[in-house]
Amino acid sequence: MIFHEAKLDNGLQIIAELNPNAHSLALGYFVRTGSRDETAEVSGVSHFLEHMAFKGNEKYTADDVNRIFDEIGANYNASTSEEITLFYGSFLPEYIDTAMELLSTLIYPTLRQEDFDMEKKVILEEIGMYDDLHSFTAYEKVMQAHFQGHPLGQSILGSVQSITDLTSEQMRDYHAKHYLAGNLTLAIAGNADWIKVLELADKFCKHWPAGKTDRPTDEAQPKTGTQTIIEKKTQQQHIMQLGPAPAAQDLLRLPAEILAVVIGDDSNSRMYWKLVDPGLAESAEIGFNEYDGSGTWLTYLCSDPELTESNLQLIQEIFNEVNQNGITQEELDRAKNKLASRLVLRSERPMGRLSSLGGNWVYRQKYYSVEDDLELLNNISLDDIQTLLKKYPLGHSTTAAVGPMTSVVD
Amino acid sequence: MGKQLIQTHRFPNGLTLVTESMLDVQSAAFSILVPAGSIYDPADRRGTASILSDLISRGAGPYNSEQLSCALDDLGVQRHEGVSSGHITFSGATLADNLAETLKLYALILRAPHLPENQFDASRAGVAQSLLSVEDDARQKALVELKRHAFPAPWGLPSDGELDHLALITIEDVQQHYQTSFHPDDTIIGVAGNIDFEQVKQQIEEIFGDWQPSEGREEPALDFETEKQFFTEQETTQTHLGIAYDAVPYGHPDYYAAWAAVGILSGGMSARLFTEVREKRGLCYTVSASLTGMPGLGRVLCYAGTTSERAQETLDVTLQELTRLGEGIEESELERCKARAKSSLIMSQESTSSRAASIARDWFYLKHITTLDQINEEIQQLTTERVLGYIHAHPAANFTVLTIGPQPLEVPSDIS
């Protein structure tokens, strides 16, 4: 593996981890924009814009974009989160020219009015689709409640109302303000030639407008409170809870990842043995989510409504015990082992490397090889876990519930 | 694709080992298919295999449930156990150096599980919870129900079982299912990664060589559904549509032509369903078709999720696109299918898990392994005439149509 980095004059950052033995090449544009960068008037615009990118530009129509990607047998897609819009694909190495040109086309779409009007219908369908996924509804509600007054609480999809009201001019303005080369990172993993990458980046990206936007990254100060959403027709009760955890730039993020594995992994964790193994819950997990300046513990419980209250109590007991006594050396070692194995197995595919390569750069302006990550992981001690628990004890400030229950005891 | 190092061995007790050596990776993955799937559930106790697939890893040999989990975690095994119609499947991946120790643990799980009575209720409750979750997820439910109606019972029945059967199932049923189903004959072990065939073969001989074959059992009789249209009223935001029709099964001489026909409909974002239903009309976010099957029978299964007011139009347009395929296909549409096939075959060589699952599945359906080169050659040789010939011989017709949502839809009588 060889790492390279460069920056174009307009500020576009280019990073690559190259491996001549890989069968494929993964490529992604990480745009530092998402729902937290939106105002209420344009709620959902980042995600809508991600869809519009596939509608092409003056040179390529929407049909062309899809057709050419398929002609080179690409696996390609895009995603939008609270903070990053990502356009990515994996290809066979011989198609790098076409792939780079097309992915670069996505970044500066023409945003034609007729395409905008048609895609608005698809976005409304997507909102409808997620409305039928109860765990997603719970996630949206808990994010809104936890980050009330903070930009991270803004919905990624927007609402039926905000999308209906959105105009193509508003989208154009948003695009012009946020799709500046300095907000973008081009990340490449797998089988490619660095000189060629630079040539192509120069050819397709150097005319992009320079500049960079800033976003306030004050740590969120959530208030304690419970929000309950009642949907009587579901069979199971879906509960999501959020509590403060380290931010993406915090050195405690790795201990937080490890602790989440020990306490709430989907197998062989404390929550698994207490709730899932005995058949009390279908899912009982805790995850660590990192953002610019803030972080969360995300607890998810899905179970028989009648068992929800006692299950929440069991989870609280686990949290209290950990907050008070920490974890054992054996648990720490096992979690490290699990994470190391996941890391190595995922890294065998260029597509598996792309997200950590790009994510590390966007959040931390740093390259970590798989070996670096393994070493960092290996160096985490019980003292680090203690420091973490002191600053960010396991728990929640907010609860969202979707299901038949009319109230949830917090 | 490059030369693949595929080797197979059938042990005297009937167990089959299929391996692929991939020397430029660090990992090794395995996929063990035991012929203990849900089709062998007693008719009034659907869910027995599903409970067994959960209970079986709750302790084996000298390990209790937690010790077993810890031992696997210590070896860094990313694992999954699950039940399908035909099999209980154990799959996992880890660093190649840990494969031998990992397989030893799986030999204990397969051959010496505790099947602890005091954890039976927990296993059954877990299965009940996952069945209830499907009830909550209309999209998943649509696909489960479509499969139920598109395939003959017991192959089409939900492999997780039926909610109202669970209470009848006892630990004795589960133990009985284990006794009848867990034998080396017809069990397939697929291993792919940085491995040496001889070493793996020798180890499998050591840990499974004295496993006793079964006395044979009858395969369940097939029961074909006669109804074709189904509606479930549910308070959902979208209406969820499922459409199924006949195709050829894996292993059929026309299989790759069938694959290409479905690829033209739904392989990639330039394919017809995505273009016509989503891009041109904005009718839905998700619309797709896939080729799926059981031994001897293949089906195309389509799904679309759409706002209820536009559900009828979505159904009409989707059915039109399925039938329009018979009017002709473009050379360029087939070329795109070929490009996607080539690229996904090459990229599959980057995943040991994908290769292990693929070779084990191949053995189950074909009793031999098709190399990536052979698959690629079959696909590259397809012509539009041949694919169209297949479509005419197996037209999109005689549809099974299922809807979940607030209101039923009308299936055009000239089409169904």
XYZ file of C-alpha atoms in Angstrom, chain A residues 72-244:
173
model
C -18.339 0.088 -17.478
C -19.973 -2.325 -15.031
C -19.620 0.097 -12.144
C -21.048 -0.316 -8.671
C -21.952 3.240 -7.885
C -24.191 5.253 -5.635
C -24.326 8.213 -3.291
C -25.355 8.932 0.258
C -26.147 11.932 2.417
C -25.656 12.169 6.154
C -25.863 15.006 8.640
C -22.378 16.114 7.587
C -21.173 14.494 4.370
C -22.576 13.930 0.909
C -20.653 11.110 -0.718
C -20.591 10.089 -4.375
C -18.771 6.810 -4.877
C -18.206 3.842 -7.068
C -16.005 0.843 -7.648
C -14.756 -0.116 -11.094
C -12.265 -2.245 -12.914
C -8.968 -0.330 -13.142
C -9.108 0.081 -16.942
C -12.167 2.319 -16.657
C -10.603 5.001 -14.506
C -10.904 7.734 -17.182
C -14.626 7.231 -17.684
C -15.287 6.754 -13.981
C -13.457 9.939 -13.012
C -15.201 11.954 -15.689
C -18.651 10.735 -14.704
C -18.159 11.091 -10.953
C -16.830 14.603 -11.546
C -19.924 15.335 -13.652
C -22.078 14.495 -10.640
C -20.509 17.237 -8.551
C -21.623 20.061 -10.875
C -24.998 19.035 -12.303
C -27.057 21.364 -14.474
C -30.122 21.120 -12.191
C -32.698 21.330 -15.013
C -36.188 22.363 -13.907
C -37.958 19.356 -15.467
C -35.539 16.964 -13.791
C -36.046 18.811 -10.504
C -39.830 18.485 -10.749
C -39.681 14.779 -11.554
C -37.118 13.945 -8.885
C -39.179 15.786 -6.280
C -41.759 12.996 -6.680
C -39.079 10.369 -6.066
C -37.878 12.177 -2.931
C -41.444 12.282 -1.609
C -41.662 8.536 -2.290
C -38.437 8.018 -0.368
C -39.863 9.944 2.590
C -42.926 7.666 2.367
C -40.729 4.574 2.271
C -38.831 5.593 5.425
C -42.121 6.444 7.098
C -42.942 2.720 6.910
C -39.612 1.824 8.573
C -40.266 2.307 12.266
C -36.672 2.187 13.452
C -35.871 5.008 11.037
C -38.789 7.075 12.327
C -37.473 6.566 15.844
C -33.976 7.629 14.725
C -35.244 10.851 13.119
C -37.302 11.749 16.162
C -34.555 11.037 18.661
C -32.046 13.085 16.660
C -34.482 15.999 16.495
C -35.168 15.852 20.216
C -31.594 15.275 21.355
C -30.090 18.006 19.189
C -32.920 20.478 19.640
C -31.567 23.920 18.791
C -28.377 22.411 17.343
C -27.895 21.901 13.582
C -27.304 18.143 14.026
C -31.004 17.758 14.842
C -32.042 18.711 11.322
C -33.671 15.990 9.259
C -31.640 14.519 6.402
C -34.669 13.833 4.212
C -36.584 16.972 5.139
C -40.367 16.852 5.433
C -43.113 16.422 2.855
C -43.787 20.144 3.338
C -40.184 21.371 3.048
C -39.555 19.272 -0.069
C -42.856 20.305 -1.662
C -42.014 23.961 -1.050
C -38.380 23.763 -2.171
C -37.547 25.550 -5.429
C -34.801 24.810 -7.896
C -33.422 28.330 -7.298
C -32.999 27.574 -3.599
C -31.186 24.373 -4.544
C -28.981 26.238 -6.997
C -28.043 28.755 -4.297
C -27.266 25.994 -1.833
C -25.131 24.197 -4.388
C -23.206 27.351 -5.272
C -22.510 28.035 -1.623
C -21.446 24.544 -0.542
C -19.992 22.753 -3.552
C -16.719 24.638 -3.427
C -13.506 22.751 -4.150
C -12.179 23.399 -0.647
C -15.151 21.476 0.781
C -14.303 18.414 -1.286
C -11.989 15.455 -0.886
C -11.370 12.984 -3.672
C -10.377 9.634 -2.148
C -9.102 6.640 -4.105
C -8.352 3.113 -2.911
C -7.106 0.160 -4.896
C -5.462 -0.375 -8.231
C -4.605 2.952 -9.875
C -1.607 4.961 -11.030
C -1.027 8.143 -8.999
C 0.241 10.246 -11.914
C -2.809 9.268 -13.907
C -5.087 10.157 -10.996
C -3.508 13.607 -10.801
C -3.850 14.125 -14.551
C -7.518 13.201 -14.469
C -8.228 15.307 -11.385
C -6.574 18.240 -13.094
C -8.571 17.680 -16.260
C -11.977 17.297 -14.631
C -11.780 19.322 -11.414
C -9.413 22.249 -11.749
C -12.113 24.602 -13.063
C -14.275 24.080 -9.981
C -14.739 27.248 -7.927
C -12.286 27.637 -5.078
C -13.367 28.329 -1.539
C -14.496 26.639 1.590
C -17.390 27.055 3.963
C -17.175 26.905 7.678
C -19.639 25.266 9.998
C -20.055 25.935 13.722
C -18.904 22.835 15.566
C -19.839 23.717 19.136
C -20.504 20.616 21.146
C -24.233 20.035 21.563
C -25.600 20.443 25.092
C -28.712 18.282 25.000
C -31.426 18.653 27.579
C -32.900 15.630 29.282
C -36.356 14.738 28.105
C -38.500 12.055 26.609
C -40.380 12.245 23.385
C -42.833 9.504 22.648
C -44.320 8.782 19.267
C -47.224 6.388 19.232
C -47.974 4.156 16.290
C -50.471 1.603 17.442
C -50.304 -0.646 14.438
C -46.817 -2.022 14.980
C -46.261 -5.371 16.619
C -42.970 -4.487 18.289
C -41.904 -1.459 20.294
C -38.929 0.432 18.821
C -36.961 2.579 21.256
C -34.005 4.816 20.453
C -32.086 6.764 23.044
C -29.230 9.214 22.632
C -26.629 10.409 25.074
C -23.513 12.570 24.655
